[in-house]
Amino acid sequence: MLVKKYQAIMLITIGMVLGILVTAFSYSRLTSKATEGTSTAAERKVLFWYDPMYPATKFDKPGPSPFMDMDLVPKYADEGSDEVAGVTISPTQVQNLGLRTDIAETGKLTYQQSLPANVNFNQYQYEIVHARASGFVEKSYPLAVGDYVKKGEPLVAITVSDWVSAQSEYLTLLRTNASPALLKGVLERLYLAGMPKSLINQLNKTKKIQSYLTIRAPISGVLTSFDLRSSMTMNKSALIATIQGIDPIWVVASVPESLTDLLTKDTQLTIEVPALPEQQFKITDWQILSNAQADTRTLSLRLFVANPDHKLKPGMSAIVKLQTETQDYVLVPSQAIINTGDEQRVITQDEQGRFIPKRIKIYAEASGKTAILSGLKAGEKIITSGLFLIDSEANINGALERMREQPADKTNQHNMTGHQGAH
C-alpha cells in the first residue's frame, strides 16, 4: 500500500516538472519570434508620413495631421515598386471599395446633337432688274415687296423714246438695201442703248418701230425691292426690282468648331421646323462655310432644302439634327476618365492585379463613351468606380510621377477629314 502511494506521488511530481519545462520552452519561442518581428518592423524604411485624406502633402516626421484630427501614416519603401508605375491593393480593400472594371474596346463613337438654325433666302438665286434705258413707266403691274413672282411674269411696261430714232434709221437703211455691215452697226447701237435682243428680233420680223418694252422677271422668287409705279420717269440706271429665290431654300446653323471634324459624307442630317411640326423636308446638299465666328467659336453649316410648295419662309426658325459616327477608336466609359484640368488619365489593372495609372489623350465624348486618341490599347482592363481612392494611393506611391516621366503611347492615333458638300 505504501509503495503504491509513493509511486503516485512520483508520477505527479514528474508531470509538474514536465509542464514547467514545456511552458518555459514555449515562452522562449514566442519571445524569440516577437523579438524577430520587432526587429523586422524596425528595419522597414519609412519614406515619408502623410495624411490619407491629403495624400499629395508629404511630411518628413511623424506627428498629428495639420488637416484632420488623426496621426500621420508612414509610407514604407517596400510598399511600392519602381519598376512598374502602379499600386497594389489587398483583395479585402478591393471588395470594400466596390471596384468595378470594364474592358477598353475598339469601336465607333456615335454622336448626336440638335442645333438651332434659321431659314434664309437662297443667295445663289439673286437677280437685280434694271431697265438699261431711260424712259417713262406706262404701266406698273400690281406687285409689292414680299410677293412671289414666276420667271417671265411682267413687272412694268415702259416707253423708251431714245430707241425710236435708231430704229427709224435701221428701217430706212433696210429699205435702201444698205450694206450688211452698216445694218449690223445700227443694231449694235440699239443693243448698247438697252434694247433687249427679243425686241430687236421683233423689229426685224415686223419691220415696225418697237418703243414699248415690258420688263419681266428673269427668275422665280420673292420680290425684295420694287419701287417703280405708273407715270414715273426713270433713267437707265434706275433699279426696278430685286428678286431672291427660295427653292431650294437655305437653312443655316452654327456648329461648334470642335464638331466640324465629325461632319463627314456619312453624317445624317434632318430638319425640323416648329411652325410646321408635321412637315418633312428633303436636304439636297450641305456645306461647311470657310469662315469661323471668332466670338462664338462656331462655323456655319449651310443646308440646301427643297421647297417646291414654298412652305419654308425666310426668317423662320428651324432645328437641325445631326447624327454621325467617328472612325474606329479605343472606347471607354466616360466615368472611367479622371480629368484634372492639366491632364486626363485612367486607372488600369494588369494581370498581376496591380492598379496602374495611364495618361491618355481624348478625342471626343458622346453618349457616355469617350474616344481615346492615345495612351490606352484595346483589351486593357480599366477601373470605372472607386477611382478617387486608387488615384490617391497612386499619388502617395509615386506612380503618378513615374507615369508622367514615361512617353505617351501614340499607337492609337487616327486622323479624320471632314466633308464639305458643294452646290
C-alpha positions as a Markdown table, in Angstrom:
| # | Residue | x | y | z |
|---|---|---|---|---|
| 1 | Met | 0.0 | 0.0 | 0.0 |
| 2 | Leu | 2.8 | 2.4 | 0.9 |
| 3 | Val | 4.6 | 1.5 | -2.4 |
| 4 | Lys | 1.6 | 2.4 | -4.5 |
| 5 | Lys | 1.2 | 5.7 | -2.7 |
| 6 | Tyr | 4.8 | 6.5 | -3.2 |
| 7 | Gln | 4.5 | 5.7 | -7.0 |
| 8 | Ala | 1.5 | 8.1 | -7.3 |
| 9 | Ile | 3.4 | 10.9 | -5.7 |
| 10 | Met | 6.4 | 10.3 | -8.0 |
| 11 | Leu | 4.1 | 10.5 | -11.2 |
| 12 | Ile | 2.5 | 13.7 | -10.0 |
| 13 | Thr | 5.9 | 15.3 | -9.4 |
| 14 | Ile | 7.3 | 14.2 | -12.8 |
| 15 | Gly | 4.2 | 15.6 | -14.6 |
| 16 | Met | 4.6 | 19.0 | -12.8 |
| 17 | Val | 8.2 | 19.2 | -13.8 |
| 18 | Leu | 7.4 | 18.4 | -17.5 |
| 19 | Gly | 4.7 | 21.0 | -17.5 |
| 20 | Ile | 7.1 | 23.7 | -16.2 |
| 21 | Leu | 9.7 | 22.7 | -18.8 |
| 22 | Val | 7.2 | 22.9 | -21.7 |
| 23 | Thr | 5.8 | 26.2 | -20.6 |
| 24 | Ala | 9.3 | 27.7 | -20.4 |
| 25 | Phe | 10.2 | 26.4 | -23.8 |
| 26 | Ser | 7.1 | 27.8 | -25.4 |
| 27 | Tyr | 7.6 | 31.2 | -23.8 |
| 28 | Ser | 11.2 | 31.2 | -25.1 |
| 29 | Arg | 10.0 | 30.5 | -28.6 |
| 30 | Leu | 7.2 | 33.2 | -28.5 |
| 31 | Thr | 9.7 | 35.8 | -27.1 |
| 32 | Ser | 12.1 | 35.0 | -29.9 |
| 33 | Lys | 9.5 | 35.4 | -32.6 |
| 34 | Ala | 8.2 | 38.6 | -31.2 |
| 35 | Thr | 11.8 | 40.0 | -31.0 |
| 36 | Glu | 12.4 | 38.9 | -34.6 |
| 37 | Gly | 9.1 | 40.6 | -35.8 |
| 38 | Thr | 10.0 | 43.7 | -33.9 |
| 39 | Ser | 13.4 | 43.7 | -35.5 |
| 40 | Thr | 11.9 | 43.2 | -38.9 |
| 41 | Ala | 9.5 | 46.0 | -38.4 |
| 42 | Ala | 12.2 | 48.2 | -37.2 |
| 43 | Glu | 14.3 | 47.5 | -40.3 |
| 44 | Arg | 11.5 | 48.7 | -42.7 |
| 45 | Lys | 12.5 | 52.1 | -44.2 |
| 46 | Val | 10.0 | 54.9 | -43.9 |
| 47 | Leu | 10.0 | 57.2 | -46.9 |
| 48 | Phe | 7.7 | 59.9 | -45.5 |
| 49 | Trp | 4.5 | 60.4 | -43.5 |
| 50 | Tyr | 1.2 | 61.6 | -44.9 |
| 51 | Asp | -2.5 | 62.2 | -44.2 |
| 52 | Pro | -4.6 | 59.7 | -46.2 |
| 53 | Met | -7.2 | 62.4 | -46.9 |
| 54 | Tyr | -4.5 | 64.7 | -48.4 |
| 55 | Pro | -2.0 | 62.3 | -49.9 |
| 56 | Ala | -0.2 | 64.8 | -52.1 |
| 57 | Thr | 1.3 | 66.5 | -49.0 |
| 58 | Lys | 4.3 | 64.7 | -47.5 |
| 59 | Phe | 6.0 | 65.1 | -44.1 |
| 60 | Asp | 9.5 | 64.0 | -43.0 |
| 61 | Lys | 8.5 | 63.4 | -39.4 |
| 62 | Pro | 5.6 | 61.6 | -37.7 |
| 63 | Gly | 3.0 | 63.5 | -35.7 |
| 64 | Pro | -0.6 | 64.8 | -35.8 |
| 65 | Ser | -2.1 | 65.8 | -39.1 |
| 66 | Pro | -2.5 | 69.5 | -39.7 |
| 67 | Phe | -5.6 | 68.8 | -41.8 |
| 68 | Met | -7.5 | 66.2 | -39.8 |
| 69 | Asp | -7.9 | 65.0 | -36.2 |
| 70 | Met | -5.6 | 62.0 | -36.7 |
| 71 | Asp | -2.0 | 60.9 | -36.7 |
| 72 | Leu | 0.2 | 60.9 | -39.9 |
| 73 | Val | 0.6 | 57.5 | -41.5 |
| 74 | Pro | 4.0 | 56.2 | -42.6 |
| 75 | Lys | 4.8 | 55.3 | -46.1 |
| 76 | Tyr | 7.3 | 52.4 | -46.3 |
| 77 | Ala | 9.8 | 51.9 | -49.1 |
| 78 | Asp | 8.7 | 48.2 | -49.6 |
| 79 | Glu | 5.1 | 49.2 | -50.4 |
| 80 | Gly | 5.8 | 50.3 | -53.9 |
| 81 | Ser | 7.8 | 49.2 | -56.9 |
| 82 | Asp | 10.0 | 51.5 | -59.0 |
| 83 | Glu | 9.8 | 49.2 | -62.0 |
| 84 | Val | 6.0 | 49.5 | -62.6 |
| 85 | Ala | 4.1 | 52.8 | -62.1 |
| 86 | Gly | 1.3 | 51.0 | -60.2 |
| 87 | Val | -0.1 | 50.2 | -56.8 |
| 88 | Thr | -1.2 | 47.0 | -55.1 |
| 89 | Ile | -4.4 | 46.9 | -53.0 |
| 90 | Ser | -5.4 | 43.9 | -50.9 |
| 91 | Pro | -8.4 | 41.8 | -52.1 |
| 92 | Thr | -10.3 | 42.8 | -48.9 |
| 93 | Gln | -9.9 | 46.5 | -49.7 |
| 94 | Val | -10.9 | 46.0 | -53.3 |
| 95 | Gln | -14.1 | 44.3 | -52.2 |
| 96 | Asn | -14.8 | 47.0 | -49.6 |
| 97 | Leu | -14.3 | 49.7 | -52.2 |
| 98 | Gly | -16.8 | 48.1 | -54.6 |
| 99 | Leu | -14.5 | 48.4 | -57.5 |
| 100 | Arg | -16.0 | 47.8 | -60.9 |
| 101 | Thr | -14.0 | 47.2 | -64.1 |
| 102 | Asp | -14.6 | 47.3 | -67.8 |
| 103 | Ile | -12.6 | 46.4 | -70.9 |
| 104 | Ala | -11.4 | 49.1 | -73.4 |
| 105 | Glu | -12.7 | 48.1 | -76.8 |
| 106 | Thr | -12.4 | 49.4 | -80.4 |
| 107 | Gly | -15.5 | 50.9 | -81.9 |
| 108 | Lys | -17.1 | 53.9 | -83.5 |
| 109 | Leu | -18.3 | 56.8 | -81.4 |
| 110 | Thr | -21.9 | 57.8 | -82.2 |
| 111 | Tyr | -22.6 | 61.4 | -81.8 |
| 112 | Gln | -26.0 | 63.2 | -81.8 |
| 113 | Gln | -26.8 | 66.8 | -81.4 |
| 114 | Ser | -29.6 | 69.3 | -82.2 |
| 115 | Leu | -28.5 | 72.7 | -83.5 |
| 116 | Pro | -30.7 | 75.9 | -83.7 |
| 117 | Ala | -30.9 | 77.3 | -87.2 |
| 118 | Asn | -32.6 | 79.9 | -89.4 |
| 119 | Val | -34.2 | 79.8 | -92.8 |
| 120 | Asn | -32.7 | 82.2 | -95.3 |
| 121 | Phe | -33.0 | 83.3 | -98.9 |
| 122 | Asn | -31.0 | 81.4 | -101.5 |
| 123 | Gln | -28.3 | 83.9 | -102.2 |
| 124 | Tyr | -27.3 | 81.9 | -105.3 |
| 125 | Gln | -30.6 | 82.8 | -106.8 |
| 126 | Tyr | -30.4 | 86.6 | -106.8 |
| 127 | Glu | -31.3 | 89.0 | -109.6 |
| 128 | Ile | -31.2 | 92.8 | -109.9 |
| 129 | Val | -33.5 | 94.1 | -112.6 |
| 130 | His | -32.6 | 97.3 | -114.4 |
| 131 | Ala | -34.3 | 98.9 | -117.4 |
| 132 | Arg | -30.9 | 99.7 | -119.1 |
| 133 | Ala | -32.7 | 102.6 | -120.8 |
| 134 | Ser | -34.2 | 106.0 | -119.8 |
| 135 | Gly | -38.0 | 106.1 | -120.3 |
| 136 | Phe | -41.5 | 106.6 | -119.0 |
| 137 | Val | -43.4 | 104.0 | -116.9 |
| 138 | Glu | -46.6 | 103.3 | -118.9 |
| 139 | Lys | -47.8 | 100.5 | -116.5 |
| 140 | Ser | -46.8 | 99.0 | -113.2 |
| 141 | Tyr | -48.2 | 95.6 | -112.5 |
| 142 | Pro | -49.9 | 95.0 | -109.1 |
| 143 | Leu | -46.9 | 93.8 | -107.2 |
| 144 | Ala | -45.2 | 94.7 | -103.9 |
| 145 | Val | -42.2 | 93.6 | -101.8 |
| 146 | Gly | -42.8 | 90.1 | -100.5 |
| 147 | Asp | -44.8 | 88.9 | -103.4 |
| 148 | Tyr | -43.7 | 85.7 | -105.2 |
| 149 | Val | -43.2 | 86.1 | -109.0 |
| 150 | Lys | -42.6 | 83.4 | -111.5 |
| 151 | Lys | -40.0 | 83.5 | -114.2 |
| 152 | Gly | -41.3 | 85.6 | -117.2 |
| 153 | Glu | -44.0 | 87.3 | -115.2 |
| 154 | Pro | -44.4 | 91.0 | -116.2 |
| 155 | Leu | -43.2 | 93.7 | -113.8 |
| 156 | Val | -43.5 | 97.0 | -115.6 |
| 157 | Ala | -44.1 | 98.3 | -119.1 |
| 158 | Ile | -42.1 | 101.4 | -120.2 |
| 159 | Thr | -41.7 | 103.6 | -123.3 |
| 160 | Val | -38.2 | 104.4 | -124.4 |
| 161 | Ser | -38.0 | 107.4 | -126.8 |
| 162 | Asp | -34.3 | 107.0 | -127.3 |
| 163 | Trp | -34.9 | 103.9 | -129.3 |
| 164 | Val | -37.2 | 105.5 | -131.9 |
| 165 | Ser | -34.6 | 107.4 | -133.9 |
| 166 | Ala | -32.2 | 104.4 | -134.1 |
| 167 | Gln | -35.0 | 102.1 | -135.2 |
| 168 | Ser | -36.2 | 104.6 | -137.8 |
| 169 | Glu | -32.7 | 104.8 | -139.2 |
| 170 | Tyr | -32.4 | 101.0 | -139.3 |
| 171 | Leu | -35.7 | 100.6 | -141.2 |
| 172 | Thr | -34.7 | 103.3 | -143.7 |
| 173 | Leu | -31.3 | 101.6 | -144.4 |
| 174 | Leu | -33.1 | 98.3 | -144.7 |
| 175 | Arg | -35.4 | 99.6 | -147.4 |
| 176 | Thr | -32.5 | 101.1 | -149.4 |
| 177 | Asn | -30.6 | 97.9 | -149.4 |
| 178 | Ala | -27.7 | 99.2 | -147.3 |
| 179 | Ser | -24.6 | 97.1 | -146.7 |
| 180 | Pro | -24.9 | 94.3 | -144.0 |
| 181 | Ala | -22.1 | 96.0 | -142.1 |
| 182 | Leu | -24.0 | 99.3 | -141.8 |
| 183 | Leu | -27.2 | 97.5 | -140.7 |
| 184 | Lys | -25.3 | 95.5 | -138.1 |
| 185 | Gly | -23.8 | 98.7 | -136.7 |
| 186 | Val | -27.2 | 100.2 | -136.2 |
| 187 | Leu | -28.5 | 97.1 | -134.4 |
| 188 | Glu | -25.4 | 97.1 | -132.2 |
| 189 | Arg | -26.2 | 100.7 | -131.2 |
| 190 | Leu | -29.7 | 99.7 | -130.3 |
| 191 | Tyr | -28.5 | 96.9 | -128.1 |
| 192 | Leu | -26.0 | 99.2 | -126.3 |
| 193 | Ala | -28.8 | 101.6 | -125.7 |
| 194 | Gly | -30.6 | 98.9 | -123.7 |
| 195 | Met | -32.9 | 97.4 | -126.2 |
| 196 | Pro | -33.4 | 93.7 | -125.5 |
| 197 | Lys | -32.5 | 91.2 | -128.2 |
| 198 | Ser | -36.1 | 89.9 | -128.2 |
| 199 | Leu | -37.3 | 93.4 | -129.3 |
| 200 | Ile | -34.5 | 93.6 | -131.9 |
| 201 | Asn | -35.6 | 90.3 | -133.4 |
| 202 | Gln | -39.2 | 91.5 | -133.3 |
| 203 | Leu | -38.1 | 94.7 | -135.2 |
| 204 | Asn | -36.5 | 92.5 | -137.9 |
| 205 | Lys | -39.6 | 90.4 | -138.1 |
| 206 | Thr | -42.4 | 93.0 | -138.2 |
| 207 | Lys | -40.4 | 95.9 | -139.7 |
| 208 | Lys | -42.2 | 98.2 | -137.2 |
| 209 | Ile | -40.7 | 100.5 | -134.6 |
| 210 | Gln | -40.7 | 99.0 | -131.1 |
| 211 | Ser | -40.8 | 101.6 | -128.3 |
| 212 | Tyr | -42.9 | 99.8 | -125.8 |
| 213 | Leu | -41.0 | 97.5 | -123.5 |
| 214 | Thr | -42.4 | 95.0 | -121.0 |
| 215 | Ile | -39.8 | 94.1 | -118.3 |
| 216 | Arg | -40.3 | 90.6 | -116.9 |
| 217 | Ala | -39.0 | 88.6 | -114.0 |
| 218 | Pro | -35.7 | 86.8 | -115.0 |
| 219 | Ile | -36.1 | 84.1 | -112.3 |
| 220 | Ser | -38.8 | 82.8 | -110.0 |
| 221 | Gly | -38.5 | 84.2 | -106.5 |
| 222 | Val | -39.6 | 86.7 | -103.9 |
| 223 | Leu | -39.6 | 90.5 | -104.6 |
| 224 | Thr | -37.3 | 92.0 | -102.0 |
| 225 | Ser | -37.4 | 95.5 | -103.6 |
| 226 | Phe | -39.9 | 97.0 | -106.1 |
| 227 | Asp | -40.2 | 100.8 | -106.3 |
| 228 | Leu | -41.5 | 101.8 | -109.8 |
| 229 | Arg | -45.1 | 102.9 | -110.3 |
| 230 | Ser | -47.1 | 104.0 | -113.3 |
| 231 | Ser | -46.4 | 107.5 | -114.7 |
| 232 | Met | -42.9 | 107.7 | -113.2 |
| 233 | Thr | -39.9 | 108.6 | -115.3 |
| 234 | Met | -36.7 | 106.8 | -114.9 |
| 235 | Asn | -33.1 | 106.8 | -116.1 |
| 236 | Lys | -31.2 | 103.8 | -117.4 |
| 237 | Ser | -29.5 | 103.1 | -114.0 |
| 238 | Ala | -32.8 | 103.0 | -112.1 |
| 239 | Leu | -33.4 | 99.9 | -110.1 |
| 240 | Ile | -36.7 | 98.2 | -111.0 |
| 241 | Ala | -36.7 | 95.2 | -108.7 |
| 242 | Thr | -34.6 | 92.6 | -106.9 |
| 243 | Ile | -35.7 | 89.0 | -106.8 |
| 244 | Gln | -34.4 | 86.3 | -104.5 |
| 245 | Gly | -35.1 | 82.6 | -104.9 |
| 246 | Ile | -36.4 | 80.2 | -102.2 |
| 247 | Asp | -36.2 | 76.8 | -104.0 |
| 248 | Pro | -34.0 | 75.3 | -102.8 |
| 249 | Ile | -34.0 | 77.5 | -99.7 |
| 250 | Trp | -31.1 | 77.8 | -97.3 |
| 251 | Val | -31.1 | 76.7 | -93.7 |
| 252 | Val | -28.1 | 77.9 | -91.8 |
| 253 | Ala | -27.0 | 76.5 | -88.4 |
| 254 | Ser | -24.0 | 77.3 | -86.2 |
| 255 | Val | -21.8 | 74.3 | -85.4 |
| 256 | Pro | -19.2 | 74.3 | -82.6 |
| 257 | Glu | -15.8 | 74.2 | -84.2 |
| 258 | Ser | -14.9 | 71.1 | -82.1 |
| 259 | Leu | -17.6 | 69.2 | -84.0 |
| 260 | Thr | -16.6 | 70.0 | -87.6 |
| 261 | Asp | -14.2 | 67.0 | -87.7 |
| 262 | Leu | -17.2 | 64.8 | -87.1 |
| 263 | Leu | -19.1 | 66.0 | -90.1 |
| 264 | Thr | -18.5 | 63.6 | -92.9 |
| 265 | Lys | -20.2 | 62.4 | -96.1 |
| 266 | Asp | -22.0 | 59.7 | -93.9 |
| 267 | Thr | -23.4 | 62.2 | -91.5 |
| 268 | Gln | -27.2 | 62.1 | -91.3 |
| 269 | Leu | -28.9 | 65.5 | -91.2 |
| 270 | Thr | -32.6 | 66.2 | -90.6 |
| 271 | Ile | -34.6 | 69.4 | -90.3 |
| 272 | Glu | -37.5 | 70.2 | -88.0 |
| 273 | Val | -39.4 | 73.5 | -88.2 |
| 274 | Pro | -41.5 | 74.4 | -85.1 |
| 275 | Ala | -44.0 | 76.2 | -87.3 |
| 276 | Leu | -44.5 | 73.1 | -89.5 |
| 277 | Pro | -44.3 | 70.2 | -87.0 |
| 278 | Glu | -45.7 | 67.5 | -89.3 |
| 279 | Gln | -43.8 | 68.6 | -92.4 |
| 280 | Gln | -40.7 | 66.7 | -93.6 |
| 281 | Phe | -38.1 | 68.4 | -95.7 |
| 282 | Lys | -35.5 | 67.0 | -98.2 |
| 283 | Ile | -31.9 | 68.2 | -97.9 |
| 284 | Thr | -30.4 | 68.2 | -101.3 |
| 285 | Asp | -26.9 | 69.2 | -100.3 |
| 286 | Trp | -24.9 | 70.8 | -97.5 |
| 287 | Gln | -21.6 | 72.6 | -96.9 |
| 288 | Ile | -19.5 | 74.0 | -94.1 |
| 289 | Leu | -18.6 | 77.6 | -94.8 |
| 290 | Ser | -14.9 | 78.7 | -94.7 |
| 291 | Asn | -15.1 | 81.4 | -92.1 |
| 292 | Ala | -15.5 | 80.9 | -88.4 |
| 293 | Gln | -17.1 | 83.2 | -85.9 |
| 294 | Ala | -14.4 | 84.3 | -83.5 |
| 295 | Asp | -16.8 | 85.5 | -80.8 |
| 296 | Thr | -18.8 | 82.2 | -80.6 |
| 297 | Arg | -16.1 | 79.8 | -81.9 |
| 298 | Thr | -18.6 | 78.3 | -84.3 |
| 299 | Leu | -18.7 | 77.6 | -88.1 |
| 300 | Ser | -21.8 | 78.0 | -90.3 |
| 301 | Leu | -23.5 | 74.8 | -91.7 |
| 302 | Arg | -25.5 | 75.6 | -94.8 |
| 303 | Leu | -28.1 | 73.2 | -96.0 |
| 304 | Phe | -29.9 | 73.4 | -99.3 |
| 305 | Val | -33.5 | 72.3 | -98.7 |
| 306 | Ala | -36.1 | 71.5 | -101.4 |
| 307 | Asn | -39.0 | 74.0 | -101.1 |
| 308 | Pro | -41.3 | 73.5 | -104.1 |
| 309 | Asp | -44.5 | 74.4 | -102.2 |
| 310 | His | -42.8 | 77.5 | -100.6 |
| 311 | Lys | -43.9 | 76.5 | -97.1 |
| 312 | Leu | -40.5 | 77.4 | -95.7 |
| 313 | Lys | -40.3 | 81.2 | -95.4 |
| 314 | Pro | -37.1 | 83.2 | -94.9 |
| 315 | Gly | -36.8 | 84.2 | -91.3 |
| 316 | Met | -38.4 | 81.1 | -89.8 |
| 317 | Ser | -36.6 | 79.2 | -87.1 |
| 318 | Ala | -35.6 | 75.6 | -87.5 |
| 319 | Ile | -33.7 | 72.8 | -85.7 |
| 320 | Val | -31.0 | 70.8 | -87.5 |
| 321 | Lys | -30.4 | 67.4 | -86.0 |
| 322 | Leu | -27.2 | 65.6 | -86.9 |
| 323 | Gln | -26.1 | 62.1 | -86.2 |
| 324 | Thr | -22.6 | 60.9 | -87.2 |
| 325 | Glu | -20.1 | 58.2 | -86.4 |
| 326 | Thr | -16.4 | 58.6 | -86.0 |
| 327 | Gln | -13.7 | 56.2 | -87.3 |
| 328 | Asp | -12.6 | 53.3 | -85.1 |
| 329 | Tyr | -11.1 | 54.4 | -81.8 |
| 330 | Val | -10.4 | 52.9 | -78.4 |
| 331 | Leu | -13.6 | 53.5 | -76.4 |
| 332 | Val | -14.0 | 53.5 | -72.6 |
| 333 | Pro | -16.9 | 54.5 | -70.4 |
| 334 | Ser | -16.7 | 58.3 | -69.7 |
| 335 | Gln | -16.9 | 57.6 | -65.9 |
| 336 | Ala | -13.5 | 55.9 | -66.1 |
| 337 | Ile | -11.8 | 59.2 | -67.1 |
| 338 | Ile | -10.0 | 61.2 | -64.4 |
| 339 | Asn | -9.8 | 64.8 | -65.6 |
| 340 | Thr | -7.6 | 67.1 | -63.5 |
| 341 | Gly | -7.7 | 70.0 | -66.0 |
| 342 | Asp | -4.0 | 69.6 | -66.7 |
| 343 | Glu | -4.2 | 66.0 | -67.9 |
| 344 | Gln | -6.6 | 63.1 | -68.3 |
| 345 | Arg | -5.8 | 59.6 | -67.1 |
| 346 | Val | -7.4 | 56.2 | -66.5 |
| 347 | Ile | -6.6 | 53.5 | -63.9 |
| 348 | Thr | -5.8 | 50.1 | -65.5 |
| 349 | Gln | -5.4 | 46.7 | -63.8 |
| 350 | Asp | -2.7 | 44.4 | -65.1 |
| 351 | Glu | -2.6 | 40.6 | -65.0 |
| 352 | Gln | -0.9 | 40.6 | -61.6 |
| 353 | Gly | -3.7 | 42.7 | -60.1 |
| 354 | Arg | -1.7 | 45.9 | -59.9 |
| 355 | Phe | -3.5 | 49.2 | -60.5 |
| 356 | Ile | -1.6 | 51.4 | -63.0 |
| 357 | Pro | -2.4 | 55.0 | -63.9 |
| 358 | Lys | -2.1 | 55.9 | -67.6 |
| 359 | Arg | -2.1 | 59.3 | -69.1 |
| 360 | Ile | -4.3 | 59.5 | -72.1 |
| 361 | Lys | -5.4 | 61.9 | -74.9 |
| 362 | Ile | -9.1 | 62.3 | -75.5 |
| 363 | Tyr | -10.6 | 62.8 | -79.0 |
| 364 | Ala | -14.4 | 63.2 | -78.2 |
| 365 | Glu | -17.1 | 62.1 | -75.8 |
| 366 | Ala | -20.7 | 61.2 | -76.6 |
| 367 | Ser | -23.5 | 59.0 | -75.2 |
| 368 | Gly | -21.5 | 58.0 | -72.1 |
| 369 | Lys | -18.5 | 56.8 | -74.2 |
| 370 | Thr | -15.1 | 58.5 | -74.7 |
| 371 | Ala | -12.9 | 58.0 | -77.7 |
| 372 | Ile | -9.2 | 57.8 | -76.8 |
| 373 | Leu | -6.5 | 59.1 | -79.2 |
| 374 | Ser | -3.5 | 57.7 | -77.4 |
| 375 | Gly | -2.3 | 56.2 | -74.1 |
| 376 | Leu | -4.5 | 53.2 | -74.0 |
| 377 | Lys | -4.9 | 50.0 | -76.0 |
| 378 | Ala | -8.0 | 47.9 | -76.8 |
| 379 | Gly | -8.4 | 44.9 | -74.4 |
| 380 | Glu | -6.9 | 46.6 | -71.3 |
| 381 | Lys | -8.9 | 46.3 | -68.1 |
| 382 | Ile | -9.9 | 49.7 | -66.7 |
| 383 | Ile | -11.4 | 50.8 | -63.4 |
| 384 | Thr | -14.8 | 52.5 | -63.7 |
| 385 | Ser | -15.6 | 53.1 | -60.0 |
| 386 | Gly | -13.6 | 53.8 | -56.8 |
| 387 | Leu | -11.2 | 55.9 | -58.9 |
| 388 | Phe | -10.6 | 58.5 | -56.2 |
| 389 | Leu | -9.1 | 56.2 | -53.6 |
| 390 | Ile | -6.9 | 54.3 | -56.1 |
| 391 | Asp | -5.7 | 57.6 | -57.7 |
| 392 | Ser | -4.8 | 58.9 | -54.2 |
| 393 | Glu | -2.9 | 55.7 | -53.4 |
| 394 | Ala | -1.1 | 56.0 | -56.8 |
| 395 | Asn | -0.1 | 59.6 | -55.9 |
| 396 | Ile | 1.2 | 58.5 | -52.5 |
| 397 | Asn | 3.1 | 55.6 | -54.1 |
| 398 | Gly | 4.8 | 57.9 | -56.6 |
| 399 | Ala | 3.2 | 56.0 | -59.5 |
| 400 | Leu | 1.8 | 59.2 | -61.0 |
| 401 | Glu | 5.2 | 60.8 | -61.1 |
| 402 | Arg | 6.6 | 57.8 | -62.9 |
| 403 | Met | 3.7 | 57.8 | -65.3 |
| 404 | Arg | 4.4 | 61.4 | -66.3 |
| 405 | Glu | 8.0 | 60.6 | -66.9 |
| 406 | Gln | 7.1 | 57.9 | -69.5 |
| 407 | Pro | 6.3 | 59.0 | -73.1 |
| 408 | Ala | 2.6 | 58.8 | -74.1 |
| 409 | Asp | 1.6 | 55.8 | -76.2 |
| 410 | Lys | 0.8 | 57.0 | -79.7 |
| 411 | Thr | -0.2 | 53.7 | -81.2 |
| 412 | Asn | -3.9 | 54.5 | -81.3 |
| 413 | Gln | -3.8 | 57.9 | -83.0 |
| 414 | His | -6.1 | 58.4 | -86.0 |
| 415 | Asn | -6.7 | 61.3 | -88.4 |
| 416 | Met | -10.1 | 62.3 | -89.7 |
| 417 | Thr | -11.0 | 64.6 | -92.6 |
| 418 | Gly | -14.4 | 66.4 | -92.8 |
| 419 | His | -16.7 | 66.6 | -95.7 |
| 420 | Gln | -17.9 | 69.8 | -97.3 |
| 421 | Gly | -20.7 | 69.5 | -99.8 |
| 422 | Ala | -20.7 | 71.6 | -102.9 |
| 423 | His | -23.6 | 73.3 | -104.6 |
